[in-house]
Amino acid sequence: MDLKDKVPQHPSFTQHQQKWEDPSILDYSTRIGSPFLAFNQSHTSMLSDNRIKAPVQDGVVNQLVQASKVQDWDPSAMLDNLSFLEQKIHQLQDLVHLIIGRKGQVLGRPDELVVQQQQLVTADLTSIIVQLISTAGSLLPSGKHTLPAATPSLEQSGQFGGVVFPSAQGPLNDGFQPQNAGGSKVSGLPNSVDISRKNGNEQNHIIEEHELKDEEDVEEGESLIPGTYEILQLEKEEILAPHTHFCTICGKGFKRDANLRMHMRGHGDEYKTPGALAKPNKESGSEPTIIKRYSCPYTGCKRNKDHKKFQPLKTILCVKNHYKRTHCDKSYICSRCNTKKFSVIADLKTHEKHCGKDKWLCSCGTTFSRKDKLFGHIALFQGHTPAIPLEEAKAPAGPSDQGDGNQSTNKVGSMNFNFSSNVSSESEVQSSTDIKGSIDDPAGYFSPLSFDTCNFGGFHEFPRPPFDDSESSLAFLLSGSCNYPQKSED
Amino acid sequence: MKKQKQDNPFNLLPEEIIFIILDLLNRNSLAIKSFSLVCKSFYAVESKHRCSLKPLRQERFPALLSRYPNITHLDLTLCSRVSDASLSLVSHSCASSLRSIDFSRTRLFSTYGLLGLALNCKNIVEIDLSNATELKDSAMAAVAEAKNLEKLSLARCKSITDMGVGCVAVGCRKLRFICLKWCFGVGDLGIGLLAVKCKHLCFLNLSYLPITNKCLSSISKLQHLEELVLEGCFGIEDDSLAVLKHGCNSLKSLDVSTCQNISHNGLPSLINGALGLRQLTLAHGSPVTSSLADCLRKHSMLQSVKLDGCLVTDDGLKTIGNWCASLRELSLSKCSGVTDEGLSSVVTKHRDLRKLDITCCRKITDASIASITNSCKSLTSLRVESCTLVTREAFVLIGQRCHLLEELDLTDNEVDDKGLNYISRCSELSSLKLGICLNITDEGLIHIGKGCSKLVELDLYRSEEITDSAILAIAQGCPGLEMINIAYCKYITDRSLLSLSKCPQLKMLESRGCSLITSLGLKAVAVGCKELTKLDIKKCHNIDDAGMLPLARFSQNLRQINLSHSSVTDIGLLSLASISCLQNMTILHLKGLTPAGLAAVLLACGGLTKVKLQATFRWLLPLRLVQYLESRGCMFQWKDKVLQEKLDPKSWKLQLEDLMA
């Protein structure tokens, strides 16, 4: 919980990167190349374990990285650069605030003043840009992953209010208010950034050779770059406590928001302002917020930070739901069907909404609330077939059946239809009912759809595939019997 | 008698030889019938030999099925109603032999009949359930029990959904051919599952289904798919056709006509993956420009292209001319924008063209015909209907240069006797359409009769100058004639029908508006043309009951008859009841028809499936009777059209042109 103190300068650095990537993150199709992950794997282990586990190896890697371009990269120099930039940006911000504050008075004035102000802002912006360019090289020692997407995306251009930026310009976004950023003024930038990215790629080739093994481990499809976030781990008691308000810094839970705000004062002076203590209306944006990820306290769980293929949880709510779903008893039983059990009451309520309405039926007896789920199920399993509801099968051929009774007198005796055809597949019912639960498992728990709830101070998440969806379906195919809580398979 | 039997050489022949003889006789149903009626042994041999059966009514199933034990193909298209009981009889009698069954025009059977069939006839590989609009998913579940099924047609089965198709997909893993045209209830999920489960599919017809790009990726993974029909699939759009880029190497035929949302942007991805493509139909689609045509440049296997109804530009046609494939078939029917220049650039490059359709290309002139006939000497089919700018001289060229023509459509053209004289050199001609050719007379047709002995189909609709001597020449010169249309040829008399009665193969005769012909002529046709199945004598005012009686007696194969505006009365109609396969009857504006007589006729003709009647009778017939007939499988069409004044062909054509202008 108090990881933050121990992790030195990296969080702030990574957090900046995170910010800059914002536009490109919006492009959901963006995927970070695995070489990046390979590199960052080691970085993560350093960050998350707090103990710099493999100093030798990391040292080698870092040396290699630096050797190719930024030979004399120095964290402290970089920090200087960064704080200079920060200072500049703050100045500019203040200026703009001032302008906004005086806007009411300005309204009546001639346009000259506005023009002057614009020029002032422009000048400051230019100086920041120049600074950025000049420090770009030193800013990007491990910065390969700051530029994951080279192609401009539509969503992005939407973000910029019509000004189309190549996503390589992402780093600028946070410093500039989009309205102020003139597209022409930054036109020279992408080239320089591109070059540094290329170099980054070269570096990665070197890294690859050394860290192939790590790469394999990461290939699982985790799209968040390890090392760019802080990992928090709540205790079991904390998770199960009935809190609804959580501290975004340490994760402590509270029953009332007011208590949380009181608690926040302990995290620093910035939370002591009347604004922070007042009822929150909007995030103030300028506050540096660190991307946080959560670890499940259950040892051996894939969501536990010590797991080899650790996949962090996004929010405290995710932690709570994950922990209850996978590591707790399912004590809520559906009162309608008396079979389905849940450990999260919201799940029960969702289920009860649809319980009994599952009209999409498979020959194995499994029911589905959605047709596409049924068809996905049938496509996966040999021998399963859609089951036609009985009432339809029983219905007579058509209304025009009269007048034909006589014709069928003689030969009807020979009719012996085998109606047991559907029964033949019923033997499979028993063997496959245990699959049911997991197929029904909505893939959306950790899907990108939950972005809204996982919004950290306005920062968007990295795109990630729906949790375990493809993996779990594969697991079914391979092993006939399946254990639903497979997230804790180790 | 006994001695005769010993002398019978057939007794010495092994059964296999007789079977071969019967195979050769098979084309003529009458011949087979007379063979089986010779003696008991012939009867037995024929029963044993016959493998396909097309029964008329389900009442005869018991007798038929016990007589023919080796039926493999059962065509029920003539039985408008087949009950589950009859179907169970079929499935028990033909238990292991039956391989194919056709329900495409049959109703009444239900899920249970199908289930019995699928379970008992284990070797069934082909089921045609087209037009079974009432069948539901449960019926598909029954079909799915036919595990060896390879071919399934479900066209117009509107009530089935993804669930039914899913059952079929899971049950019939050997499926190779499936037609789902107009199955509006089937969507991406069903098709996707079909493509996942039935790996051997080689024919897939998805016309007019509400499918989208989602199922295309699984379709593209089918290794054996050869023919894909996506006609009128509005849900398929350019955007994600890219999934097909690397798939469908096996595809040979693709039909994307009327797909409004596929343009020249999406087509390349659809086509480029399929380098083995032989047949492509883009009818009623986006304009054929050079950029569209260009994406097919490298398809060297391409043989047939249909662009019917598209806007075609000259550049597009020129690009087609530069394809590396040598086309065999090109259809530009109703394409706007086809000019002499464009068409010439195509035909001069594709000299191997066998079939060319330029119907209603109204901008082309003699120059086009000249270049077509000059380059494509091996044409077997040429359709030039309504190419109004082409003059009569141009048709001489067709006869001079294209001797291999088998099909020629000159409807609504300026062709004259001189042209016909040259066309008569096409000795292979089997279908000739000369409707609304006002310049032709007997002289030209006499040449045709002399030259084109293989003629099977002749259309002289509204070619008003034709008289009996032309028909005589045709009937004498073309003994294989099966279809002739002499509607509104006002000079035709009974003598024409007498000549036509010498054509024993005649199956279809249309002589609307030939007011000179009488019952006498009709009698001759009835006696001479035993194969007659379709007869249209609308507006032949001089035909009365006397013509119906010989029809009833001799034309036992008659299925469809139009007697509107003739002088036939209740009595004549009632006599038709003895034609057991009569199914379709149009009897509008018959002055001698009374409600009571009509009721008797309808009751007596047990096989009727469709009757067109004046709307006034709807209220004159007892409601119970109509309901009973409908339950027996007869559909009524009530017409409420006012009598139109008769028009002579020239004013008719002028009126038509006015309408078009």
PDB file of N, CA and C in Angstrom, chain A residues 249-295:
ATOM      1  N   ILE A 249      -4.965   6.877  -3.863  1.00  0.00           N
ATOM      2  CA  ILE A 249      -3.517   6.814  -3.667  1.00  0.00           C
ATOM      3  C   ILE A 249      -3.125   5.538  -2.923  1.00  0.00           C
ATOM      4  N   CYS A 250      -3.801   5.255  -1.821  1.00  0.00           N
ATOM      5  CA  CYS A 250      -3.411   4.084  -1.059  1.00  0.00           C
ATOM      6  C   CYS A 250      -4.448   2.977  -1.098  1.00  0.00           C
ATOM      7  N   GLY A 251      -5.629   3.266  -1.593  1.00  0.00           N
ATOM      8  CA  GLY A 251      -6.613   2.222  -1.740  1.00  0.00           C
ATOM      9  C   GLY A 251      -7.481   2.011  -0.504  1.00  0.00           C
ATOM     10  N   LYS A 252      -7.251   2.728   0.543  1.00  0.00           N
ATOM     11  CA  LYS A 252      -8.051   2.536   1.755  1.00  0.00           C
ATOM     12  C   LYS A 252      -9.507   2.870   1.470  1.00  0.00           C
ATOM     13  N   GLY A 253     -10.370   2.087   2.065  1.00  0.00           N
ATOM     14  CA  GLY A 253     -11.781   2.272   1.782  1.00  0.00           C
ATOM     15  C   GLY A 253     -12.515   3.001   2.893  1.00  0.00           C
ATOM     16  N   PHE A 254     -13.559   3.716   2.536  1.00  0.00           N
ATOM     17  CA  PHE A 254     -14.365   4.456   3.504  1.00  0.00           C
ATOM     18  C   PHE A 254     -15.831   4.276   3.166  1.00  0.00           C
ATOM     19  N   LYS A 255     -16.625   4.442   4.227  1.00  0.00           N
ATOM     20  CA  LYS A 255     -18.059   4.340   3.977  1.00  0.00           C
ATOM     21  C   LYS A 255     -18.598   5.643   3.428  1.00  0.00           C
ATOM     22  N   ARG A 256     -17.970   6.740   3.825  1.00  0.00           N
ATOM     23  CA  ARG A 256     -18.468   8.048   3.398  1.00  0.00           C
ATOM     24  C   ARG A 256     -17.382   8.817   2.657  1.00  0.00           C
ATOM     25  N   ASP A 257     -17.818   9.536   1.685  1.00  0.00           N
ATOM     26  CA  ASP A 257     -16.887  10.308   0.891  1.00  0.00           C
ATOM     27  C   ASP A 257     -16.216  11.387   1.734  1.00  0.00           C
ATOM     28  N   ALA A 258     -16.959  11.943   2.670  1.00  0.00           N
ATOM     29  CA  ALA A 258     -16.398  13.006   3.513  1.00  0.00           C
ATOM     30  C   ALA A 258     -15.195  12.480   4.293  1.00  0.00           C
ATOM     31  N   ASN A 259     -15.331  11.247   4.793  1.00  0.00           N
ATOM     32  CA  ASN A 259     -14.216  10.640   5.516  1.00  0.00           C
ATOM     33  C   ASN A 259     -13.021  10.433   4.608  1.00  0.00           C
ATOM     34  N   LEU A 260     -13.331  10.062   3.386  1.00  0.00           N
ATOM     35  CA  LEU A 260     -12.247   9.879   2.423  1.00  0.00           C
ATOM     36  C   LEU A 260     -11.501  11.195   2.215  1.00  0.00           C
ATOM     37  N   ARG A 261     -12.286  12.265   2.111  1.00  0.00           N
ATOM     38  CA  ARG A 261     -11.649  13.550   1.872  1.00  0.00           C
ATOM     39  C   ARG A 261     -10.792  13.958   3.062  1.00  0.00           C
ATOM     40  N   MET A 262     -11.257  13.652   4.234  1.00  0.00           N
ATOM     41  CA  MET A 262     -10.446  13.916   5.418  1.00  0.00           C
ATOM     42  C   MET A 262      -9.155  13.114   5.349  1.00  0.00           C
ATOM     43  N   HIS A 263      -9.311  11.887   4.933  1.00  0.00           N
ATOM     44  CA  HIS A 263      -8.159  11.002   4.818  1.00  0.00           C
ATOM     45  C   HIS A 263      -7.160  11.526   3.804  1.00  0.00           C
ATOM     46  N   MET A 264      -7.672  12.074   2.760  1.00  0.00           N
ATOM     47  CA  MET A 264      -6.809  12.528   1.671  1.00  0.00           C
ATOM     48  C   MET A 264      -5.830  13.610   2.133  1.00  0.00           C
ATOM     49  N   ARG A 265      -6.212  14.336   3.169  1.00  0.00           N
ATOM     50  CA  ARG A 265      -5.329  15.388   3.649  1.00  0.00           C
ATOM     51  C   ARG A 265      -3.980  14.825   4.062  1.00  0.00           C
ATOM     52  N   GLY A 266      -4.010  13.595   4.482  1.00  0.00           N
ATOM     53  CA  GLY A 266      -2.773  12.984   4.908  1.00  0.00           C
ATOM     54  C   GLY A 266      -1.819  12.685   3.771  1.00  0.00           C
ATOM     55  N   HIS A 267      -2.317  12.769   2.594  1.00  0.00           N
ATOM     56  CA  HIS A 267      -1.484  12.423   1.448  1.00  0.00           C
ATOM     57  C   HIS A 267      -0.718  13.618   0.909  1.00  0.00           C
ATOM     58  N   GLY A 268      -0.940  14.771   1.464  1.00  0.00           N
ATOM     59  CA  GLY A 268      -0.139  15.892   0.985  1.00  0.00           C
ATOM     60  C   GLY A 268      -0.888  17.199   1.026  1.00  0.00           C
ATOM     61  N   ASP A 269      -0.144  18.238   0.873  1.00  0.00           N
ATOM     62  CA  ASP A 269      -0.715  19.560   1.002  1.00  0.00           C
ATOM     63  C   ASP A 269      -1.757  19.867  -0.061  1.00  0.00           C
ATOM     64  N   GLU A 270      -1.548  19.271  -1.225  1.00  0.00           N
ATOM     65  CA  GLU A 270      -2.481  19.622  -2.311  1.00  0.00           C
ATOM     66  C   GLU A 270      -3.923  19.227  -1.963  1.00  0.00           C
ATOM     67  N   TYR A 271      -4.063  18.286  -1.045  1.00  0.00           N
ATOM     68  CA  TYR A 271      -5.418  17.860  -0.689  1.00  0.00           C
ATOM     69  C   TYR A 271      -5.998  18.695   0.437  1.00  0.00           C
ATOM     70  N   LYS A 272      -5.186  19.658   0.924  1.00  0.00           N
ATOM     71  CA  LYS A 272      -5.666  20.445   2.056  1.00  0.00           C
ATOM     72  C   LYS A 272      -6.376  21.711   1.617  1.00  0.00           C
ATOM     73  N   THR A 273      -6.303  22.005   0.342  1.00  0.00           N
ATOM     74  CA  THR A 273      -6.958  23.222  -0.132  1.00  0.00           C
ATOM     75  C   THR A 273      -8.454  23.109   0.054  1.00  0.00           C
ATOM     76  N   PRO A 274      -9.103  24.254   0.234  1.00  0.00           N
ATOM     77  CA  PRO A 274     -10.565  24.201   0.389  1.00  0.00           C
ATOM     78  C   PRO A 274     -11.227  23.525  -0.798  1.00  0.00           C
ATOM     79  N   GLY A 275     -10.622  23.718  -1.957  1.00  0.00           N
ATOM     80  CA  GLY A 275     -11.204  23.120  -3.170  1.00  0.00           C
ATOM     81  C   GLY A 275     -11.217  21.609  -3.085  1.00  0.00           C
ATOM     82  N   ALA A 276     -10.128  21.052  -2.583  1.00  0.00           N
ATOM     83  CA  ALA A 276     -10.052  19.606  -2.521  1.00  0.00           C
ATOM     84  C   ALA A 276     -10.961  19.056  -1.441  1.00  0.00           C
ATOM     85  N   LEU A 277     -11.139  19.865  -0.376  1.00  0.00           N
ATOM     86  CA  LEU A 277     -11.967  19.386   0.719  1.00  0.00           C
ATOM     87  C   LEU A 277     -13.456  19.560   0.438  1.00  0.00           C
ATOM     88  N   ALA A 278     -13.731  20.500  -0.448  1.00  0.00           N
ATOM     89  CA  ALA A 278     -15.135  20.699  -0.790  1.00  0.00           C
ATOM     90  C   ALA A 278     -15.632  19.503  -1.586  1.00  0.00           C
ATOM     91  N   LYS A 279     -16.925  19.486  -1.765  1.00  0.00           N
ATOM     92  CA  LYS A 279     -17.472  18.369  -2.543  1.00  0.00           C
ATOM     93  C   LYS A 279     -16.893  18.410  -3.949  1.00  0.00           C
ATOM     94  N   PRO A 280     -16.380  17.312  -4.390  1.00  0.00           N
ATOM     95  CA  PRO A 280     -15.709  17.331  -5.695  1.00  0.00           C
ATOM     96  C   PRO A 280     -16.703  17.520  -6.830  1.00  0.00           C
ATOM     97  N   ASN A 281     -16.403  18.510  -7.684  1.00  0.00           N
ATOM     98  CA  ASN A 281     -17.226  18.664  -8.881  1.00  0.00           C
ATOM     99  C   ASN A 281     -16.509  18.114 -10.103  1.00  0.00           C
ATOM    100  N   LYS A 282     -15.321  18.603 -10.249  1.00  0.00           N
ATOM    101  CA  LYS A 282     -14.538  18.196 -11.420  1.00  0.00           C
ATOM    102  C   LYS A 282     -13.120  17.954 -10.951  1.00  0.00           C
ATOM    103  N   GLU A 283     -12.430  17.086 -11.619  1.00  0.00           N
ATOM    104  CA  GLU A 283     -11.005  16.945 -11.335  1.00  0.00           C
ATOM    105  C   GLU A 283     -10.296  18.172 -11.864  1.00  0.00           C
ATOM    106  N   SER A 284      -9.302  18.588 -11.126  1.00  0.00           N
ATOM    107  CA  SER A 284      -8.649  19.823 -11.543  1.00  0.00           C
ATOM    108  C   SER A 284      -7.618  19.592 -12.629  1.00  0.00           C
ATOM    109  N   GLY A 285      -7.417  18.377 -13.041  1.00  0.00           N
ATOM    110  CA  GLY A 285      -6.638  18.142 -14.254  1.00  0.00           C
ATOM    111  C   GLY A 285      -5.158  18.354 -14.116  1.00  0.00           C
ATOM    112  N   SER A 286      -4.800  19.451 -13.497  1.00  0.00           N
ATOM    113  CA  SER A 286      -3.376  19.771 -13.454  1.00  0.00           C
ATOM    114  C   SER A 286      -2.642  18.900 -12.440  1.00  0.00           C
ATOM    115  N   GLU A 287      -3.388  18.308 -11.543  1.00  0.00           N
ATOM    116  CA  GLU A 287      -2.726  17.507 -10.521  1.00  0.00           C
ATOM    117  C   GLU A 287      -2.078  16.279 -11.136  1.00  0.00           C
ATOM    118  N   PRO A 288      -0.872  16.017 -10.788  1.00  0.00           N
ATOM    119  CA  PRO A 288      -0.234  14.828 -11.309  1.00  0.00           C
ATOM    120  C   PRO A 288      -0.828  13.585 -10.624  1.00  0.00           C
ATOM    121  N   THR A 289      -1.425  12.756 -11.377  1.00  0.00           N
ATOM    122  CA  THR A 289      -2.014  11.551 -10.816  1.00  0.00           C
ATOM    123  C   THR A 289      -1.281  10.339 -11.380  1.00  0.00           C
ATOM    124  N   ILE A 290      -1.062   9.394 -10.551  1.00  0.00           N
ATOM    125  CA  ILE A 290      -0.287   8.236 -10.978  1.00  0.00           C
ATOM    126  C   ILE A 290      -1.242   7.118 -11.394  1.00  0.00           C
ATOM    127  N   ILE A 291      -0.942   6.515 -12.504  1.00  0.00           N
ATOM    128  CA  ILE A 291      -1.724   5.350 -12.940  1.00  0.00           C
ATOM    129  C   ILE A 291      -1.502   4.239 -11.932  1.00  0.00           C
ATOM    130  N   LYS A 292      -2.579   3.682 -11.452  1.00  0.00           N
ATOM    131  CA  LYS A 292      -2.445   2.621 -10.446  1.00  0.00           C
ATOM    132  C   LYS A 292      -3.090   1.348 -10.929  1.00  0.00           C
ATOM    133  N   ARG A 293      -2.479   0.286 -10.509  1.00  0.00           N
ATOM    134  CA  ARG A 293      -3.057  -1.023 -10.767  1.00  0.00           C
ATOM    135  C   ARG A 293      -3.101  -1.770  -9.459  1.00  0.00           C
ATOM    136  N   TYR A 294      -3.957  -2.748  -9.417  1.00  0.00           N
ATOM    137  CA  TYR A 294      -4.158  -3.429  -8.141  1.00  0.00           C
ATOM    138  C   TYR A 294      -3.794  -4.898  -8.246  1.00  0.00           C
ATOM    139  N   SER A 295      -3.333  -5.386  -7.144  1.00  0.00           N
ATOM    140  CA  SER A 295      -2.943  -6.787  -7.085  1.00  0.00           C
ATOM    141  C   SER A 295      -3.860  -7.499  -6.109  1.00  0.00           C
TER     142      SER A 295
END
